Coordinates of C-alpha atoms in Angstrom, one line a residue:
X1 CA 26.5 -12.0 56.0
X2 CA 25.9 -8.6 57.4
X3 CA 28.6 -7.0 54.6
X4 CA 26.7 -8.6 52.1
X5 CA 23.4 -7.1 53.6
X6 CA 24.8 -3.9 53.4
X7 CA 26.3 -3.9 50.0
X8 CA 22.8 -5.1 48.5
X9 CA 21.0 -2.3 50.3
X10 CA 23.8 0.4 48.9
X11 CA 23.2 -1.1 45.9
X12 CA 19.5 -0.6 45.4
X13 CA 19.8 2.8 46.9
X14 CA 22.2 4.2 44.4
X15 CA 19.7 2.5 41.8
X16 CA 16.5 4.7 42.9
X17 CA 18.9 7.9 43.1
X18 CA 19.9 7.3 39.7
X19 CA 16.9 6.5 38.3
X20 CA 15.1 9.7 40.3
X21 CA 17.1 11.9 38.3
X22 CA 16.9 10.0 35.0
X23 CA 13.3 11.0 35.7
X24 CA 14.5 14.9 35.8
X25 CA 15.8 14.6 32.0
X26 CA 14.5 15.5 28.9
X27 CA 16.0 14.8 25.0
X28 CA 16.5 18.1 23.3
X29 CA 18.7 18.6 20.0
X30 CA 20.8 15.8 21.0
X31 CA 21.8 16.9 24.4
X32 CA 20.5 16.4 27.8
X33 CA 19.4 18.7 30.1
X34 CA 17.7 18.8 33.4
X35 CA 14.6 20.1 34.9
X36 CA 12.6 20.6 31.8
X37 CA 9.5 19.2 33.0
X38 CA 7.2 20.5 35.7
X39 CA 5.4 18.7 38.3
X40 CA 6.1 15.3 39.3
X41 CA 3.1 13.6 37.5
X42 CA 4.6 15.5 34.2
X43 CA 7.7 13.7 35.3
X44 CA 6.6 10.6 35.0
X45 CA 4.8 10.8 31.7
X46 CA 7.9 12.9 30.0
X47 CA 9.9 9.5 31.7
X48 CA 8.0 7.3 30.3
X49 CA 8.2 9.0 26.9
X50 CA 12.3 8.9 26.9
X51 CA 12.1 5.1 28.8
X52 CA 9.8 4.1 25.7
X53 CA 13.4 4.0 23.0
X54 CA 14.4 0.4 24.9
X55 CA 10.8 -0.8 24.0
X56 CA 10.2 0.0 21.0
X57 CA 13.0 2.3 19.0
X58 CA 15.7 0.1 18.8
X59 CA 14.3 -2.9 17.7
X60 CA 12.4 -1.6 14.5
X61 CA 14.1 1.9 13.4
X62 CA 17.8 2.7 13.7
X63 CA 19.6 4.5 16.6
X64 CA 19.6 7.9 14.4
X65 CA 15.3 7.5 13.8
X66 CA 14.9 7.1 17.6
X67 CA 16.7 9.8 18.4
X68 CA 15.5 11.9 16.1
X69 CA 11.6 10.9 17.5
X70 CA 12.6 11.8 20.8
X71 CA 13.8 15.4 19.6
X72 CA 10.7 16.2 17.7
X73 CA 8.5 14.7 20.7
X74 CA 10.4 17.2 22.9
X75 CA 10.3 20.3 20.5
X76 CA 6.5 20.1 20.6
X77 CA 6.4 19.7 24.0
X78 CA 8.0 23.0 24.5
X79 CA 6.6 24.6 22.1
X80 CA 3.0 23.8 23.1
X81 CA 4.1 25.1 26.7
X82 CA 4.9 28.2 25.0
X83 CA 1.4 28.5 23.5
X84 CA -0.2 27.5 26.8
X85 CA 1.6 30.1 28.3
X86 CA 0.7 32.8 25.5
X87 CA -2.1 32.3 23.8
X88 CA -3.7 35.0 25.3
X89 CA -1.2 37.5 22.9
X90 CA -0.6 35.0 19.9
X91 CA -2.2 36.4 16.7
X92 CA -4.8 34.1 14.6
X93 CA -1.5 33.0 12.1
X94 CA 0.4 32.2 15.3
X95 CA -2.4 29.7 16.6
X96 CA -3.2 28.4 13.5
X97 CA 0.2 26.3 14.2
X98 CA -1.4 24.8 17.3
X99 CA -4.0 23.8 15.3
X100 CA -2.2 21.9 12.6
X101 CA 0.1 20.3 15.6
X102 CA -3.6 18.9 17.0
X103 CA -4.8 17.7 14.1
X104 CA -1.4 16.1 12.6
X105 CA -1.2 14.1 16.4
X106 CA -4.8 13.1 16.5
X107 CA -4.1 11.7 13.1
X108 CA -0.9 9.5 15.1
X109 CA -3.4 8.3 17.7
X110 CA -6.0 7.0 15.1
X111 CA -3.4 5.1 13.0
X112 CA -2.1 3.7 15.7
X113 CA -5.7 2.8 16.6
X114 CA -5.9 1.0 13.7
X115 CA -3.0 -0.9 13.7
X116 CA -1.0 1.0 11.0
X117 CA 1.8 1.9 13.3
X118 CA 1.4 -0.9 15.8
X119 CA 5.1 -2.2 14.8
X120 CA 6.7 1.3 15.6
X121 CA 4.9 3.1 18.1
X122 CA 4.1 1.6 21.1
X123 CA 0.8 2.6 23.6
X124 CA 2.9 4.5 26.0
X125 CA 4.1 6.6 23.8
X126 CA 0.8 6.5 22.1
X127 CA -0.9 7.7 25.3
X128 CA 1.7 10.8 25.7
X129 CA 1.1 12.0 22.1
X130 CA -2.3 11.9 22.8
X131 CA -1.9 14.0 25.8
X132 CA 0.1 16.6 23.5
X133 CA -3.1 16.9 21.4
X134 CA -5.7 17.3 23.6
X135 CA -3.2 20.3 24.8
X136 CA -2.8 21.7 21.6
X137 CA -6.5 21.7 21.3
X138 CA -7.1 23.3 24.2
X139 CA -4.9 25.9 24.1
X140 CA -6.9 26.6 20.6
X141 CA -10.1 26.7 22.6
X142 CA -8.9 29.3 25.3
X143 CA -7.3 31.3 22.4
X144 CA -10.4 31.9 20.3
X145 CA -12.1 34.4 22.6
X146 CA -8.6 36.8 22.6
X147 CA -9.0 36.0 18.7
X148 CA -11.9 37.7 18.4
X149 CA -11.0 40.7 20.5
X150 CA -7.9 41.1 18.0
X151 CA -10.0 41.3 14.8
X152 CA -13.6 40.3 15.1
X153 CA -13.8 40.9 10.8
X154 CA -11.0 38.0 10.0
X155 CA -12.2 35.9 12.9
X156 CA -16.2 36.0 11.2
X157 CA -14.7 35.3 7.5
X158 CA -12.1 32.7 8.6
X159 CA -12.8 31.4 11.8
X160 CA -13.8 27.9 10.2
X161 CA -10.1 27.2 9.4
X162 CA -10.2 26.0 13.3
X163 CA -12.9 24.3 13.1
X164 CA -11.5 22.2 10.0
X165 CA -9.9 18.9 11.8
X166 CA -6.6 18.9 10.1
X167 CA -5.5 15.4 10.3
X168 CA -4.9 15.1 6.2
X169 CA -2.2 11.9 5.8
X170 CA -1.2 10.5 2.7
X171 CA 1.2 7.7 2.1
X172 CA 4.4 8.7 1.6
X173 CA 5.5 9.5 -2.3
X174 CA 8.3 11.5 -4.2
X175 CA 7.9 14.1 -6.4
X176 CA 7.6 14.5 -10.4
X177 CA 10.2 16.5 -11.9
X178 CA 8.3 15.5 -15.3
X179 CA 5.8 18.0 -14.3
X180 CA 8.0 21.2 -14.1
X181 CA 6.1 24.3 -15.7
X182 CA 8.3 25.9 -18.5
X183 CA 9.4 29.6 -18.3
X184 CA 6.7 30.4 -21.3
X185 CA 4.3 29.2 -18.5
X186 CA 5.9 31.4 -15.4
X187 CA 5.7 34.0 -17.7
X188 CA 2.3 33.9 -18.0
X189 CA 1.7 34.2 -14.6
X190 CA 3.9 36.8 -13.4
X191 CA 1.5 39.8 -14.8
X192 CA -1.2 38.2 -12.3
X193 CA -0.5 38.8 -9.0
X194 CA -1.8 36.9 -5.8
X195 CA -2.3 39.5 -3.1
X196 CA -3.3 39.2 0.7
X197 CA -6.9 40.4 0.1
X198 CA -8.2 38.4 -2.6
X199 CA -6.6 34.9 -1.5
X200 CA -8.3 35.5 2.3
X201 CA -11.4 36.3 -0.1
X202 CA -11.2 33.1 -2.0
X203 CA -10.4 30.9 1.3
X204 CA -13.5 32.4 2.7
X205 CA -15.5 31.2 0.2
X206 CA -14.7 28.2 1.1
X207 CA -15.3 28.4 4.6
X208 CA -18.2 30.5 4.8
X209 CA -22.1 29.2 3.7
X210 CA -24.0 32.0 1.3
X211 CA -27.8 31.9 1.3
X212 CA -27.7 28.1 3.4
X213 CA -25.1 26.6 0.7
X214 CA -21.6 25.6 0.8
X215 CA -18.3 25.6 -1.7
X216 CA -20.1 29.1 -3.2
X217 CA -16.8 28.7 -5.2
X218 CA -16.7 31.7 -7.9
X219 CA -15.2 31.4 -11.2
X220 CA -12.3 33.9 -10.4
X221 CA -11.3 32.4 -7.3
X222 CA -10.8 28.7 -9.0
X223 CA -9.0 30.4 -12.0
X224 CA -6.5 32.3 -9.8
X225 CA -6.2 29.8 -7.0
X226 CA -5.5 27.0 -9.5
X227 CA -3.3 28.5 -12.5
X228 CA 0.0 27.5 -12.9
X229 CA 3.4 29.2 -12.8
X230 CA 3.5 30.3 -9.5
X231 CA 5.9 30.2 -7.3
X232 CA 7.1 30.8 -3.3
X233 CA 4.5 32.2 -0.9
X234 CA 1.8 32.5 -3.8
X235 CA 2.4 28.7 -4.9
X236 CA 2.0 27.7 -0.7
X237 CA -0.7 29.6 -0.5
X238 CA -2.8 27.9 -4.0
X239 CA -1.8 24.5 -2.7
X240 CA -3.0 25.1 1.0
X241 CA -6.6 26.8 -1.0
X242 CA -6.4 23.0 -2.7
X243 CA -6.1 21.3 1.0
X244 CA -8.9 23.4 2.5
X245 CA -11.1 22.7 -0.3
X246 CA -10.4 19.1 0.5
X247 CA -11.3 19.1 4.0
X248 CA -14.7 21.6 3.5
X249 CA -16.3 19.6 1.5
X250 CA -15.4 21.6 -1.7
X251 CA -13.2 18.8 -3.2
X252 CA -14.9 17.8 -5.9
X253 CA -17.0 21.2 -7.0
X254 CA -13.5 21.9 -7.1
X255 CA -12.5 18.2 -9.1
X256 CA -15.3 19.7 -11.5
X257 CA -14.0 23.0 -12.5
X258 CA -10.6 21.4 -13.3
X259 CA -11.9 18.8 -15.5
X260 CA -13.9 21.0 -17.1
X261 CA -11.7 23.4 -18.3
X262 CA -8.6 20.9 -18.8
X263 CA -6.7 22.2 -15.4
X264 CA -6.3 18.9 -14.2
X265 CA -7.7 15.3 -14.1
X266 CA -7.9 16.1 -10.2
X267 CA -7.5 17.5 -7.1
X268 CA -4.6 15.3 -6.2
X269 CA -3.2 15.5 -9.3
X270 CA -2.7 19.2 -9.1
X271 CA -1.1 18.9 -6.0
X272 CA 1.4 16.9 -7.2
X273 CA 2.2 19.2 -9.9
X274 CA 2.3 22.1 -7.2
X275 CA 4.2 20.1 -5.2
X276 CA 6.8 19.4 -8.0
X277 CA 7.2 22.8 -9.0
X278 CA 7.5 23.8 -5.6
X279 CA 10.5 21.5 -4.5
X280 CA 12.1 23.5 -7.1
X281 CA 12.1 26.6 -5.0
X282 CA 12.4 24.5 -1.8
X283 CA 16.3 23.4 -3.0
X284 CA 17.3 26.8 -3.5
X285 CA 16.1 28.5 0.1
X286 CA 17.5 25.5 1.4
X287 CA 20.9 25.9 0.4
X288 CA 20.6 29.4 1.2
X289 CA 19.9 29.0 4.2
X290 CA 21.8 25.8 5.4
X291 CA 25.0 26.6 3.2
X292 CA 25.1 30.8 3.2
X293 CA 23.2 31.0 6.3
X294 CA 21.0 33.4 4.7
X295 CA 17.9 33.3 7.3
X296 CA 15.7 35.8 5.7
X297 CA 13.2 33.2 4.0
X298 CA 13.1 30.2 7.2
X299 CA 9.6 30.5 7.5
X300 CA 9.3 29.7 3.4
X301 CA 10.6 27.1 3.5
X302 CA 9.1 25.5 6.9
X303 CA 5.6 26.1 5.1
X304 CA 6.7 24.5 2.2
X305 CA 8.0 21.3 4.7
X306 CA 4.3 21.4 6.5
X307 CA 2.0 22.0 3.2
X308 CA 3.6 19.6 1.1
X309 CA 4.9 17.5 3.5
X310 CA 1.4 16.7 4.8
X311 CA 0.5 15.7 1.2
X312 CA 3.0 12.9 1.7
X313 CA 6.1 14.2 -0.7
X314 CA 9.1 13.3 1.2
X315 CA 11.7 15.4 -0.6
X316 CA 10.5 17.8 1.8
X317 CA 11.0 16.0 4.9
X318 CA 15.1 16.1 4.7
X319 CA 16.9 15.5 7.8
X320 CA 19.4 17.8 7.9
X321 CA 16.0 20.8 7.3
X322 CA 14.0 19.1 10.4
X323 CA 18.0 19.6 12.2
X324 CA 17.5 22.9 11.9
X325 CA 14.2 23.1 13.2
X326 CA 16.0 21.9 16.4
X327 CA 18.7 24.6 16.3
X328 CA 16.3 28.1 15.6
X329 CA 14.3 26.8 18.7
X330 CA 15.3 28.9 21.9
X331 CA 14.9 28.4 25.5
X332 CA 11.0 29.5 25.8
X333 CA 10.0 27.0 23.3
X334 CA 9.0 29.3 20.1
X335 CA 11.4 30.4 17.3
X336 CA 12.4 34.2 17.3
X337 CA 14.1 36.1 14.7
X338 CA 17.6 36.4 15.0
X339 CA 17.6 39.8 13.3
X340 CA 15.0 42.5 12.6
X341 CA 12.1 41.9 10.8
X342 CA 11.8 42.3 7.2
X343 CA 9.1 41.9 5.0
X344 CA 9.9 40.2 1.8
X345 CA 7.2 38.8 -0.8
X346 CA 3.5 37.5 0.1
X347 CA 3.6 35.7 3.0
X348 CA 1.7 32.5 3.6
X349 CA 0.3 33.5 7.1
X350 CA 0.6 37.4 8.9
X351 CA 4.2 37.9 10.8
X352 CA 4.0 39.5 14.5
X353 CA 6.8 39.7 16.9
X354 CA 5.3 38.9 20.0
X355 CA 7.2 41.2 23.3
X356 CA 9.8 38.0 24.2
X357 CA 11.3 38.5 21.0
X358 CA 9.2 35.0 19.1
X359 CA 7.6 35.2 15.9
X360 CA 3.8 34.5 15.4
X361 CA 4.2 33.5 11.8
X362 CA 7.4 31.8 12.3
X363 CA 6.7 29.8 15.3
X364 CA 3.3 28.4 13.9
X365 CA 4.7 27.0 10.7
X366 CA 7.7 25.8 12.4
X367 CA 5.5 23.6 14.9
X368 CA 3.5 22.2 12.3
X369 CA 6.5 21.2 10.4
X370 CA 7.9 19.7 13.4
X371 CA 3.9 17.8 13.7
X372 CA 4.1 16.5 10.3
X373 CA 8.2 15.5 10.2
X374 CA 6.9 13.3 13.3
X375 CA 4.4 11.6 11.5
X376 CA 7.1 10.5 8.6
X377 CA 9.7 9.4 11.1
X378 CA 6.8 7.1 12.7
X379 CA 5.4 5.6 9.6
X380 CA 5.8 2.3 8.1
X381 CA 7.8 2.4 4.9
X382 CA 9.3 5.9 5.1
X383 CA 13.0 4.4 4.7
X384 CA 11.7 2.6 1.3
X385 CA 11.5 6.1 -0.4
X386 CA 13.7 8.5 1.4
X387 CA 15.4 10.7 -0.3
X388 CA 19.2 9.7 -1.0
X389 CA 22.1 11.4 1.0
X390 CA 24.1 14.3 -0.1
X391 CA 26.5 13.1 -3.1
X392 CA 23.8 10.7 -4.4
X393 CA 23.9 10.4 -8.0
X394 CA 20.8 9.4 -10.7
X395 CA 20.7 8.3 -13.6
X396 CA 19.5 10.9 -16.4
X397 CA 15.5 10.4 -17.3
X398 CA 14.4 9.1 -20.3
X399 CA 13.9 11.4 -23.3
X400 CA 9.8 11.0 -23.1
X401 CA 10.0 12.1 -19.1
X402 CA 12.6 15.6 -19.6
X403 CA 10.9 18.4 -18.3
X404 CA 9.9 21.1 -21.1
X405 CA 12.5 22.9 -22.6
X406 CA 13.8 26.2 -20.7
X407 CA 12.1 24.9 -17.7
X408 CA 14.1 25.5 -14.5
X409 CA 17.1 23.5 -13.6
X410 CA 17.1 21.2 -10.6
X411 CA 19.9 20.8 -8.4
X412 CA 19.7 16.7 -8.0
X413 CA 23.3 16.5 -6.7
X414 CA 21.5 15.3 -3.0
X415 CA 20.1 12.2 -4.5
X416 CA 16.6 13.1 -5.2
X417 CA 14.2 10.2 -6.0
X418 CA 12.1 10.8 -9.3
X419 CA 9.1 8.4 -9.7
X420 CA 7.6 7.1 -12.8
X421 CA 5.4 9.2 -14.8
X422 CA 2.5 10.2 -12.7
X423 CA -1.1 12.1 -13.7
X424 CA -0.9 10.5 -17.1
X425 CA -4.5 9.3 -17.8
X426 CA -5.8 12.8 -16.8
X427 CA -8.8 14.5 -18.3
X428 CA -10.8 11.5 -19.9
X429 CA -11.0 9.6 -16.8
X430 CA -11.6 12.6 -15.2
X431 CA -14.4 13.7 -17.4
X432 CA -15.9 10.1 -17.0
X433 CA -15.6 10.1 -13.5
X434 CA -17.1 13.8 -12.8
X435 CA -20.1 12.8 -15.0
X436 CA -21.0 9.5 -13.6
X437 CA -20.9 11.6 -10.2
X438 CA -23.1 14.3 -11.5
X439 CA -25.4 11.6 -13.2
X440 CA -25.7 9.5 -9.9
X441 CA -28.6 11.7 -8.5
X442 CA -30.4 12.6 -11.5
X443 CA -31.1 9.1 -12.6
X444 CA -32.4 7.9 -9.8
X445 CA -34.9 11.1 -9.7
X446 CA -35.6 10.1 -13.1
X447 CA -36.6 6.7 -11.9
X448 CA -38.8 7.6 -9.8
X449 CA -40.5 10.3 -12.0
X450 CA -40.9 7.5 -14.4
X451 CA -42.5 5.7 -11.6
X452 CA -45.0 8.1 -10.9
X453 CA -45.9 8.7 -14.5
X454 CA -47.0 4.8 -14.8
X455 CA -48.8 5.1 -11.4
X456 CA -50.6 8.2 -13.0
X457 CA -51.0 6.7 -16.2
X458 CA -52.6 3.3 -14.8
X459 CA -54.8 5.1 -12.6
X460 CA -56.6 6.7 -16.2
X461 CA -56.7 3.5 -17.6
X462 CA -58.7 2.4 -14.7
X463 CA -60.8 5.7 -14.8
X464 CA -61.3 4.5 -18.1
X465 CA -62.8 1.4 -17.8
X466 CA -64.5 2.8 -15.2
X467 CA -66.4 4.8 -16.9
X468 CA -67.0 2.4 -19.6
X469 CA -68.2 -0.1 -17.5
X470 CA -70.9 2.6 -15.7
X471 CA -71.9 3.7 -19.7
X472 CA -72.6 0.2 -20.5
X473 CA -74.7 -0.8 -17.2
X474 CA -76.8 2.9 -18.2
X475 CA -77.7 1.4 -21.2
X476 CA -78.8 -2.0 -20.2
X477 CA -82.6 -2.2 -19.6
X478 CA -83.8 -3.0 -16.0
X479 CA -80.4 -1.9 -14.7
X480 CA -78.7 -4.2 -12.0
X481 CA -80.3 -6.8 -10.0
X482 CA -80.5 -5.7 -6.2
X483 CA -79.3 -8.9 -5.4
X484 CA -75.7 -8.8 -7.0
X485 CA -72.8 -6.1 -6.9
X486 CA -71.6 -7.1 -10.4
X487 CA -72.0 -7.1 -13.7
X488 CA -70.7 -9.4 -16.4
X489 CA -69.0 -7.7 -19.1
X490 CA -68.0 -10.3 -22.8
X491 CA -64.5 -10.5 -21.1
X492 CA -63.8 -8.8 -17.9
X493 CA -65.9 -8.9 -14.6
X494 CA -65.8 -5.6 -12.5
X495 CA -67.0 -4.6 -8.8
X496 CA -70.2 -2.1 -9.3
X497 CA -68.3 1.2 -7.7
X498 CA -70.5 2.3 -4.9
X499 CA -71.2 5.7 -6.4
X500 CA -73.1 4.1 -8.4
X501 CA -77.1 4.5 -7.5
X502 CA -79.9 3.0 -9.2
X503 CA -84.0 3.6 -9.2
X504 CA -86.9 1.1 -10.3
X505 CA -87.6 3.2 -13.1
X506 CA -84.0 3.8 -14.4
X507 CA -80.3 4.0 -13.4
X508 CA -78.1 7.3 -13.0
X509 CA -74.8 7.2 -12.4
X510 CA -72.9 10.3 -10.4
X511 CA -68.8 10.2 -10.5
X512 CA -67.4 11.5 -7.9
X513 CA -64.0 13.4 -7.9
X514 CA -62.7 12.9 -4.6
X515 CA -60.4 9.9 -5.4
X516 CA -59.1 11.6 -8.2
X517 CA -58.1 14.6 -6.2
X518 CA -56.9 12.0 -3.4
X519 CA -54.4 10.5 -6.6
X520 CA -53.6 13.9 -7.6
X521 CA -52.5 14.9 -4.2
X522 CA -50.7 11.9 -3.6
X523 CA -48.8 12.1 -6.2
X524 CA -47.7 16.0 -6.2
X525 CA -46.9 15.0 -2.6
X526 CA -44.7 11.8 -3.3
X527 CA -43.2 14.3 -6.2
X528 CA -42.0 16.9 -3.5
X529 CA -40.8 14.0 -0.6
X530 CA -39.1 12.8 -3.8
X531 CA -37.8 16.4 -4.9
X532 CA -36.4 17.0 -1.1
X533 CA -34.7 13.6 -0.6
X534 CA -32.7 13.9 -3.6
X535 CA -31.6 17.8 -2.8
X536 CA -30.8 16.5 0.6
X537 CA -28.1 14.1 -0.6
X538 CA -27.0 15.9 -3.2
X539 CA -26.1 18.8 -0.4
X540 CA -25.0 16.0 1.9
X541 CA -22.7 14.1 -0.5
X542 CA -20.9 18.2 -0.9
X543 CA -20.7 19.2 2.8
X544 CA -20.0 16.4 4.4
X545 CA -17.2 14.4 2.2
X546 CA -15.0 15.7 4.2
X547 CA -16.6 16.3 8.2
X548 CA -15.8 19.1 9.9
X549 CA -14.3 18.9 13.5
X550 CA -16.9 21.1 15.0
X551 CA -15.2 22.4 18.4

């Protein structure tokens, strides 16, 4: 009896030992390592984020999608560590990646609120990606000050992008290669360039009120933010202008101007064919980068990832890209450049190498690609439209659906999933739908004008007989009986108005304009409650469409 006591209580002790230093582990790029967490309350949540794959991983993803969770969970960590632990030297560019990784995990949280991801993600795991963004927007916070210090100029102009909440999640779709632009349309565009100065200018106006009023959106900046054949850091950079429009409340102003002038039945729509076009450029860095190892352009194609990715187009979500994420990741959590610097082309966001050797630039698109390739691991129905593996094949589209002739070719050796015909009933719909919208408002003002025209205009009448009634008791002899307020007209019976005054000898009437001055006034004052409650929601319905996360 006493061997078998002993062996029980060897037992259990070799069981807490070894689960102590499960604790000590973390996941990262496939491998584990120890001691990557501080603090043993950390421990336990970072635990109970790894001990969360027998509860809920398994059972509804496959062994390769929980692992993959686990890696991204664990890149973020570090790399929001990093930004806690430098925030006070990252550049506005750099934290702008923090802010995306806030808004993108705040957008987990409330879906999984809501039951959307209820079958995947369970509350523990809930509860640490919830910790990660209230981190994330923390780190923001203590950063702004040091922001300002850097470049007080920028900061005033764009200081709003941190305030915007940037939890933008669509569901997930695929890309039209349909919409490719032809090279008569690429043409076209290549004499306009889209420098640093005027795209901060036109993002700005989107950000920034002028004279009390929002979305002061100038013809120039729609034209050159929206027109097509574009490509690389200029093409990012239109359809992040797009998303920011979106979230400011300058959607559909924006909707407006591109149904107007035939851009687009939409903001969406546009997107789309952005998006599209874009993928194109996406394939080729890719396989420069993956197959030649030619690293020039990684932060490229990360923004493409993040931008379009966060739109919901899942061609730009591949696994073997969000790998790589994993591998130019070093020690200290940020992504450094693994040669020096060079600057090629307009860039999406301002490059700095910080004094460790990390990139600004690179490190903040990199984290919000890692933010949004989360969100498409996690969410219901991504295996239903991922992209094929390599050495897919497609069938050819039909003749209606081939993209213009001496458009750009498109490598779709890698399985890539073209949807039906999108964006087809375009500017009609649009046109209806913008007009109805600007209608909406001025109809019901016109109601009520209407309304107070019949007021005014039964308020004469009655003047009217009024008066009549006061000629007609003038002109009957011995005037009104002292005895009775009324007199009997052939077909209508009216009160005697009290400033009425008779004598013995003869009546005299004297009308008194204080009740039509009180009708006037009422009615110029009902006119301008009227007049302010219909600017209000007109200003309303543009600001607030989208809310603002004020800070």
């Amino acid at each position: 009896m006493a061997l078998y006591t002993f062996i029980i209580q060897a037992t259990i002790k070799l069981l807490i030992v070894a689960e102590w230093e499960w604790s000590k582990t973390s996941v990262r790029g496939g491998q584990v390592r120890l001691g990557a967490y501080k603090g043993s309350k950390e421990r336990i949540h970072r635990f109970s984020l790894v001990r969360s794959n027998s509860s809920f991983g398994l059972q509804h993803q496959g062994g390769s999608d929980t692992q993959l969770v686990m890696q991204v969970l664990a890149a973020l960590d570090k790399v929001i560590d990093y930004y806690e632990k430098n925030y006070e030297f990252i550049n506005f560019d750099g934290m702008f990646g923090a802010k995306v990784v806030e808004g993108q995990l705040n957008l987990l949280v409330a879906e999984y609120n809501k039951g959307f991801l209820s079958g995947i993600m369970d509350s523990i795991m809930k509860n640490d990606v919830s910790r990660m963004a209230a981190r994330a927007g923390r780190v923001v916070k203590l950063a702004v000050p040091y922001l300002h210090e850097k470049d007080e100029e920028y900061m005033k102009r764009l200081k709003r992008m941190f305030q915007l909440s940037w939890d933008i999640g669509h569901s997930h779709r695929t890309v039209d290669m349909s919409l490719l632009w032809s090279s008569h349309v690429r043409l076209l565009a290549q004499p306009e360039t889209l420098n640093e100065v005027e795209s901060d200018h036109c993002m700005a106006e989107l950000l920034e009120p002028v004279n009390g009023m929002m979305c002061h959106m100038t013809e120039s900046c729609q034209r050159m933010m929206t027109r097509p054949g574009r490509d690389k850091y200029a093409l990012n950079h239109q359809i992040l202008y797009t998303m920011v429009a979106e979230m400011s409340g300058c959607g559909s102003r924006l909707e407006q101007w591109l149904v107007k002038h035939k851009r687009s039945g939409s903001v969406e729509q546009l997107q789309g064919e952005m998006c599209s076009n874009l993928y194109t450029d996406a394939v080729s860095l890719a396989t420069a980068t993956f197959t030649d190892n030619i690293l020039t352009f990684r932060d490229l194609l990360l923004e493409m990832e993040f931008i379009c990715g966060m739109l919901g187009y899942v061609e730009f979500l591949k696994r073997d890209w969000l790998t790589g994420i994993f591998e130019w990741q070093n020690e200290l959590g940020c992504f450094p450049a693994t040669k020096p610097y060079l600057t090629v082309g307009r860039k999406l966001l301002t490059e700095e190498r910080l004094p460790d050797g990390c990139q600004s630039h690179l490190t903040a698109v990199a984290s919000a690609a890692l933010s949004v390739h989360l969100r498409y691991l996690l969410y219901p129905g991504h295996e239903a439209v991922r992209v094929g593996a390599a050495g897919g094949k497609i069938s050819p589209l039909p003749l209606a659906l081939q993209p213009p002739l001496g458009s750009f070719q498109v490598h779709t050796g890698s399985g890539i999933l073209l949807n039906q015909p999108l964006f087809r009933d375009d500017i009609p719909s649009g046109l209806s739908r913008v007009a109805e919208q600007d209608k909406s408002l001025e109809d019901k003002a016109d109601i009520v004008l209407k309304h107070l025209e019949e007021m005014k205009a039964s308020t004469k009448k009655e003047a009217s007989i009024t008066q009549a009634a006061m000629a007609l008791l003038s002109s009957r002899p011995g005037g009104v009986p002292k005895h009775s307020n009324k007199f009997i007209l052939p077909e209508l019976a009216l009160p005697v108005p009290h400033y009425l005054s008779s004598t013995a000898s003869e009546t005299t009437s004297h009308t008194s304009m204080a009740p039509f001055y009180f009708v006037i006034a009422s009615i110029a004052l009902v006119i301008l409650v009227m007049l302010r409650y219909v600017h209000a929601k007109r200003r309303a319905h543009s600001m607030f469409r989208n809310r603002f996360r004020l800070e």
